[in-house]
Amino acid sequence: VASFHQDFPHVALFGTARHHALFPSLPWSPLRTEDPALHERFAEDFEFSVPRGVDFIPDNERLHFSSVLVLHRRSGTLHVDDTLTWIRAPLIGGLRFHPTLGAVLEERPGAAAAFRGWAEELAAWCEGADRLVTAHMKALPPADLVLADEVRGALARVENTLAKHESRWG
């Protein structure tokens, strides 16, 4: 972020509360990426989604599950940081929720259900989207990707994690 600002000093910087805290000397826009007002500002070109039922910015800095997912409708491209990852590998490949999900689910009744509901909404939201850009992606997903189906598959793969959380917290 700092090098981006150095290269483009007149471009507005938008980031999450975490970015503001990590780089306080940068001239951040007061609108944060997770702020619905920012989503409204760019609604003509983008749709935004923030996971529910999880700590958006957990105390443990190593837990990078949550991010603001951004869908560019015109190109059918979903941009996501750490919430979803793409793995190109036989048998275990495909779209996956970040492995830290179990550690970031809120410790309260209904958190797993809130996450499940959000993920189901995300799958519906991705109908018609066919490109995926994730952080740290080393290989591109196949051209015939059905993103909504991949999100549903990713949700099915974390069902044990969600059920375990529900058995403890309700």
PDB file of C-alpha atoms in Angstrom:
ATOM      1  CA  VAL A   1       0.000   0.000   0.000  1.00  0.00           C
ATOM      2  CA  ALA A   2       2.793   2.407   0.860  1.00  0.00           C
ATOM      3  CA  SER A   3       4.591   1.797  -2.439  1.00  0.00           C
ATOM      4  CA  PHE A   4       1.309   2.188  -4.348  1.00  0.00           C
ATOM      5  CA  HIS A   5       0.769   5.545  -2.670  1.00  0.00           C
ATOM      6  CA  GLN A   6       4.320   6.564  -3.499  1.00  0.00           C
ATOM      7  CA  ASP A   7       3.762   5.718  -7.187  1.00  0.00           C
ATOM      8  CA  PHE A   8       0.278   7.293  -7.313  1.00  0.00           C
ATOM      9  CA  PRO A   9       0.223  10.006  -4.622  1.00  0.00           C
ATOM     10  CA  HIS A  10      -2.927  11.729  -5.928  1.00  0.00           C
ATOM     11  CA  VAL A  11      -5.116   8.619  -6.020  1.00  0.00           C
ATOM     12  CA  ALA A  12      -7.558   8.221  -3.145  1.00  0.00           C
ATOM     13  CA  LEU A  13      -6.680   5.374  -0.793  1.00  0.00           C
ATOM     14  CA  PHE A  14      -9.489   3.189   0.456  1.00  0.00           C
ATOM     15  CA  GLY A  15      -8.833   0.449   2.978  1.00  0.00           C
ATOM     16  CA  THR A  16     -10.336  -1.423   5.877  1.00  0.00           C
ATOM     17  CA  ALA A  17      -9.940  -0.452   9.518  1.00  0.00           C
ATOM     18  CA  ARG A  18      -7.029  -2.919   9.570  1.00  0.00           C
ATOM     19  CA  HIS A  19      -5.241  -1.026   6.775  1.00  0.00           C
ATOM     20  CA  HIS A  20      -5.767   2.282   8.574  1.00  0.00           C
ATOM     21  CA  ALA A  21      -4.230   0.800  11.724  1.00  0.00           C
ATOM     22  CA  LEU A  22      -1.282  -0.828   9.941  1.00  0.00           C
ATOM     23  CA  PHE A  23      -0.364   2.261   7.903  1.00  0.00           C
ATOM     24  CA  PRO A  24      -1.556   5.272   9.934  1.00  0.00           C
ATOM     25  CA  SER A  25       0.743   7.735   8.178  1.00  0.00           C
ATOM     26  CA  LEU A  26      -0.970   7.260   4.798  1.00  0.00           C
ATOM     27  CA  PRO A  27      -3.686   9.725   3.736  1.00  0.00           C
ATOM     28  CA  TRP A  28      -6.626   7.317   3.896  1.00  0.00           C
ATOM     29  CA  SER A  29     -10.066   8.278   2.707  1.00  0.00           C
ATOM     30  CA  PRO A  30     -12.383   8.404   5.723  1.00  0.00           C
ATOM     31  CA  LEU A  31     -14.657   5.917   3.931  1.00  0.00           C
ATOM     32  CA  ARG A  32     -13.477   2.417   4.749  1.00  0.00           C
ATOM     33  CA  THR A  33     -13.826  -0.516   2.402  1.00  0.00           C
ATOM     34  CA  GLU A  34     -16.296  -2.228   4.717  1.00  0.00           C
ATOM     35  CA  ASP A  35     -18.439   0.935   4.990  1.00  0.00           C
ATOM     36  CA  PRO A  36     -21.827   0.733   3.195  1.00  0.00           C
ATOM     37  CA  ALA A  37     -21.395   4.390   2.177  1.00  0.00           C
ATOM     38  CA  LEU A  38     -18.352   3.385   0.082  1.00  0.00           C
ATOM     39  CA  HIS A  39     -20.404   0.593  -1.472  1.00  0.00           C
ATOM     40  CA  GLU A  40     -23.061   3.135  -2.441  1.00  0.00           C
ATOM     41  CA  ARG A  41     -20.430   5.482  -3.870  1.00  0.00           C
ATOM     42  CA  PHE A  42     -19.207   2.818  -6.321  1.00  0.00           C
ATOM     43  CA  ALA A  43     -22.534   1.016  -6.824  1.00  0.00           C
ATOM     44  CA  GLU A  44     -22.716   1.905 -10.512  1.00  0.00           C
ATOM     45  CA  ASP A  45     -19.737  -0.353 -11.249  1.00  0.00           C
ATOM     46  CA  PHE A  46     -19.333  -2.686  -8.273  1.00  0.00           C
ATOM     47  CA  GLU A  47     -21.254  -4.731  -5.741  1.00  0.00           C
ATOM     48  CA  PHE A  48     -19.725  -5.413  -2.332  1.00  0.00           C
ATOM     49  CA  SER A  49     -20.202  -8.195   0.178  1.00  0.00           C
ATOM     50  CA  VAL A  50     -18.814  -8.511   3.700  1.00  0.00           C
ATOM     51  CA  PRO A  51     -18.931 -11.930   5.393  1.00  0.00           C
ATOM     52  CA  ARG A  52     -21.285 -12.251   8.347  1.00  0.00           C
ATOM     53  CA  GLY A  53     -20.789 -14.361  11.468  1.00  0.00           C
ATOM     54  CA  VAL A  54     -17.027 -13.888  11.546  1.00  0.00           C
ATOM     55  CA  ASP A  55     -14.691 -11.394  13.207  1.00  0.00           C
ATOM     56  CA  PHE A  56     -13.938  -8.928  10.415  1.00  0.00           C
ATOM     57  CA  ILE A  57     -10.673  -7.877  12.060  1.00  0.00           C
ATOM     58  CA  PRO A  58      -9.705 -10.446  14.707  1.00  0.00           C
ATOM     59  CA  ASP A  59      -7.285  -9.690  17.528  1.00  0.00           C
ATOM     60  CA  ASN A  60      -4.868 -12.269  16.130  1.00  0.00           C
ATOM     61  CA  GLU A  61      -3.124 -10.528  13.201  1.00  0.00           C
ATOM     62  CA  ARG A  62      -2.349 -13.900  11.591  1.00  0.00           C
ATOM     63  CA  LEU A  63      -6.015 -14.675  10.974  1.00  0.00           C
ATOM     64  CA  HIS A  64      -6.751 -13.202   7.565  1.00  0.00           C
ATOM     65  CA  PHE A  65     -10.132 -14.695   6.794  1.00  0.00           C
ATOM     66  CA  SER A  66     -12.383 -11.711   6.256  1.00  0.00           C
ATOM     67  CA  SER A  67     -12.225  -9.367   3.361  1.00  0.00           C
ATOM     68  CA  VAL A  68     -14.613  -7.249   1.362  1.00  0.00           C
ATOM     69  CA  LEU A  69     -15.604  -9.183  -1.747  1.00  0.00           C
ATOM     70  CA  VAL A  70     -16.161  -7.039  -4.819  1.00  0.00           C
ATOM     71  CA  LEU A  71     -18.093  -8.060  -7.891  1.00  0.00           C
ATOM     72  CA  HIS A  72     -17.591  -6.131 -11.114  1.00  0.00           C
ATOM     73  CA  ARG A  73     -20.849  -7.005 -12.864  1.00  0.00           C
ATOM     74  CA  ARG A  74     -19.883  -5.762 -16.350  1.00  0.00           C
ATOM     75  CA  SER A  75     -16.874  -8.079 -16.567  1.00  0.00           C
ATOM     76  CA  GLY A  76     -18.378 -10.824 -14.389  1.00  0.00           C
ATOM     77  CA  THR A  77     -15.297 -10.743 -12.161  1.00  0.00           C
ATOM     78  CA  LEU A  78     -15.249 -11.442  -8.439  1.00  0.00           C
ATOM     79  CA  HIS A  79     -12.299  -9.910  -6.573  1.00  0.00           C
ATOM     80  CA  VAL A  80     -11.560 -11.352  -3.142  1.00  0.00           C
ATOM     81  CA  ASP A  81      -8.604 -11.194  -0.806  1.00  0.00           C
ATOM     82  CA  ASP A  82      -8.357 -14.004   1.729  1.00  0.00           C
ATOM     83  CA  THR A  83     -11.954 -15.120   2.328  1.00  0.00           C
ATOM     84  CA  LEU A  84     -11.844 -17.436  -0.671  1.00  0.00           C
ATOM     85  CA  THR A  85      -8.810 -19.112  -2.175  1.00  0.00           C
ATOM     86  CA  TRP A  86      -8.331 -20.946  -5.452  1.00  0.00           C
ATOM     87  CA  ILE A  87      -6.296 -24.133  -5.378  1.00  0.00           C
ATOM     88  CA  ARG A  88      -5.246 -25.832  -8.577  1.00  0.00           C
ATOM     89  CA  ALA A  89      -4.435 -29.360  -7.501  1.00  0.00           C
ATOM     90  CA  PRO A  90      -5.861 -32.771  -8.346  1.00  0.00           C
ATOM     91  CA  LEU A  91      -8.490 -34.099  -5.922  1.00  0.00           C
ATOM     92  CA  ILE A  92      -8.256 -31.190  -3.468  1.00  0.00           C
ATOM     93  CA  GLY A  93      -8.406 -28.311  -5.932  1.00  0.00           C
ATOM     94  CA  GLY A  94     -11.051 -25.710  -6.528  1.00  0.00           C
ATOM     95  CA  LEU A  95     -12.509 -22.863  -4.573  1.00  0.00           C
ATOM     96  CA  ARG A  96     -12.094 -23.029  -0.799  1.00  0.00           C
ATOM     97  CA  PHE A  97     -12.920 -20.798   2.110  1.00  0.00           C
ATOM     98  CA  HIS A  98      -9.739 -19.692   3.830  1.00  0.00           C
ATOM     99  CA  PRO A  99      -8.623 -22.362   6.314  1.00  0.00           C
ATOM    100  CA  THR A 100      -8.848 -19.962   9.276  1.00  0.00           C
ATOM    101  CA  LEU A 101     -12.677 -19.950   9.203  1.00  0.00           C
ATOM    102  CA  GLY A 102     -12.994 -22.028  12.381  1.00  0.00           C
ATOM    103  CA  ALA A 103     -10.791 -19.584  14.275  1.00  0.00           C
ATOM    104  CA  VAL A 104     -12.687 -16.446  13.209  1.00  0.00           C
ATOM    105  CA  LEU A 105     -16.307 -17.496  13.639  1.00  0.00           C
ATOM    106  CA  GLU A 106     -17.771 -15.211  16.285  1.00  0.00           C
ATOM    107  CA  GLU A 107     -18.119 -16.878  19.674  1.00  0.00           C
ATOM    108  CA  ARG A 108     -21.861 -16.437  19.903  1.00  0.00           C
ATOM    109  CA  PRO A 109     -25.053 -18.311  19.111  1.00  0.00           C
ATOM    110  CA  GLY A 110     -26.072 -17.985  15.487  1.00  0.00           C
ATOM    111  CA  ALA A 111     -22.643 -17.064  14.101  1.00  0.00           C
ATOM    112  CA  ALA A 112     -22.318 -20.229  12.012  1.00  0.00           C
ATOM    113  CA  ALA A 113     -25.864 -19.784  10.705  1.00  0.00           C
ATOM    114  CA  ALA A 114     -25.085 -16.157   9.824  1.00  0.00           C
ATOM    115  CA  PHE A 115     -21.988 -17.244   7.921  1.00  0.00           C
ATOM    116  CA  ARG A 116     -23.865 -20.040   6.153  1.00  0.00           C
ATOM    117  CA  GLY A 117     -26.614 -17.592   5.144  1.00  0.00           C
ATOM    118  CA  TRP A 118     -24.057 -15.117   3.852  1.00  0.00           C
ATOM    119  CA  ALA A 119     -22.265 -17.823   1.838  1.00  0.00           C
ATOM    120  CA  GLU A 120     -25.565 -18.951   0.304  1.00  0.00           C
ATOM    121  CA  GLU A 121     -26.321 -15.341  -0.629  1.00  0.00           C
ATOM    122  CA  LEU A 122     -22.817 -15.069  -2.089  1.00  0.00           C
ATOM    123  CA  ALA A 123     -23.444 -18.100  -4.296  1.00  0.00           C
ATOM    124  CA  ALA A 124     -26.669 -16.557  -5.610  1.00  0.00           C
ATOM    125  CA  TRP A 125     -24.896 -13.215  -6.007  1.00  0.00           C
ATOM    126  CA  CYS A 126     -22.270 -14.932  -8.186  1.00  0.00           C
ATOM    127  CA  GLU A 127     -24.786 -16.269 -10.714  1.00  0.00           C
ATOM    128  CA  GLY A 128     -23.507 -14.995 -14.024  1.00  0.00           C
ATOM    129  CA  ALA A 129     -20.058 -14.154 -12.683  1.00  0.00           C
ATOM    130  CA  ASP A 130     -17.420 -16.246 -14.371  1.00  0.00           C
ATOM    131  CA  ARG A 131     -14.049 -14.808 -13.444  1.00  0.00           C
ATOM    132  CA  LEU A 132     -12.289 -15.016 -10.135  1.00  0.00           C
ATOM    133  CA  VAL A 133      -9.362 -12.990  -8.863  1.00  0.00           C
ATOM    134  CA  THR A 134      -8.072 -13.995  -5.442  1.00  0.00           C
ATOM    135  CA  ALA A 135      -5.067 -12.781  -3.514  1.00  0.00           C
ATOM    136  CA  HIS A 136      -1.996 -14.970  -3.697  1.00  0.00           C
ATOM    137  CA  MET A 137      -3.432 -16.861  -6.693  1.00  0.00           C
ATOM    138  CA  LYS A 138      -0.652 -18.706  -8.443  1.00  0.00           C
ATOM    139  CA  ALA A 139      -2.790 -20.347 -11.142  1.00  0.00           C
ATOM    140  CA  LEU A 140      -5.896 -19.042 -12.848  1.00  0.00           C
ATOM    141  CA  PRO A 141      -9.150 -20.950 -12.517  1.00  0.00           C
ATOM    142  CA  PRO A 142     -10.384 -22.680 -15.683  1.00  0.00           C
ATOM    143  CA  ALA A 143     -12.193 -20.605 -18.285  1.00  0.00           C
ATOM    144  CA  ASP A 144     -15.369 -22.675 -17.852  1.00  0.00           C
ATOM    145  CA  LEU A 145     -15.613 -21.894 -14.128  1.00  0.00           C
ATOM    146  CA  VAL A 146     -19.166 -21.785 -12.739  1.00  0.00           C
ATOM    147  CA  LEU A 147     -18.461 -19.510  -9.821  1.00  0.00           C
ATOM    148  CA  ALA A 148     -21.825 -19.905  -8.085  1.00  0.00           C
ATOM    149  CA  ASP A 149     -21.375 -23.695  -8.067  1.00  0.00           C
ATOM    150  CA  GLU A 150     -17.824 -23.322  -6.758  1.00  0.00           C
ATOM    151  CA  VAL A 151     -19.051 -21.148  -3.868  1.00  0.00           C
ATOM    152  CA  ARG A 152     -21.707 -23.748  -3.030  1.00  0.00           C
ATOM    153  CA  GLY A 153     -19.020 -26.457  -3.096  1.00  0.00           C
ATOM    154  CA  ALA A 154     -16.746 -24.390  -0.855  1.00  0.00           C
ATOM    155  CA  LEU A 155     -19.612 -23.982   1.614  1.00  0.00           C
ATOM    156  CA  ALA A 156     -20.292 -27.731   1.610  1.00  0.00           C
ATOM    157  CA  ARG A 157     -16.614 -28.375   2.418  1.00  0.00           C
ATOM    158  CA  VAL A 158     -16.783 -26.215   5.586  1.00  0.00           C
ATOM    159  CA  GLU A 159     -20.060 -27.659   6.856  1.00  0.00           C
ATOM    160  CA  ASN A 160     -18.244 -29.734   9.508  1.00  0.00           C
ATOM    161  CA  THR A 161     -16.550 -26.593  10.806  1.00  0.00           C
ATOM    162  CA  LEU A 162     -19.892 -24.783  10.970  1.00  0.00           C
ATOM    163  CA  ALA A 163     -21.637 -27.751  12.636  1.00  0.00           C
ATOM    164  CA  LYS A 164     -18.878 -28.016  15.240  1.00  0.00           C
ATOM    165  CA  HIS A 165     -19.237 -24.300  16.017  1.00  0.00           C
ATOM    166  CA  GLU A 166     -23.024 -24.657  16.303  1.00  0.00           C
ATOM    167  CA  SER A 167     -22.691 -27.593  18.688  1.00  0.00           C
ATOM    168  CA  ARG A 168     -20.593 -25.433  20.981  1.00  0.00           C
ATOM    169  CA  TRP A 169     -22.221 -22.005  20.613  1.00  0.00           C
ATOM    170  CA  GLY A 170     -25.661 -22.719  19.190  1.00  0.00           C
TER     171      GLY A 170
END
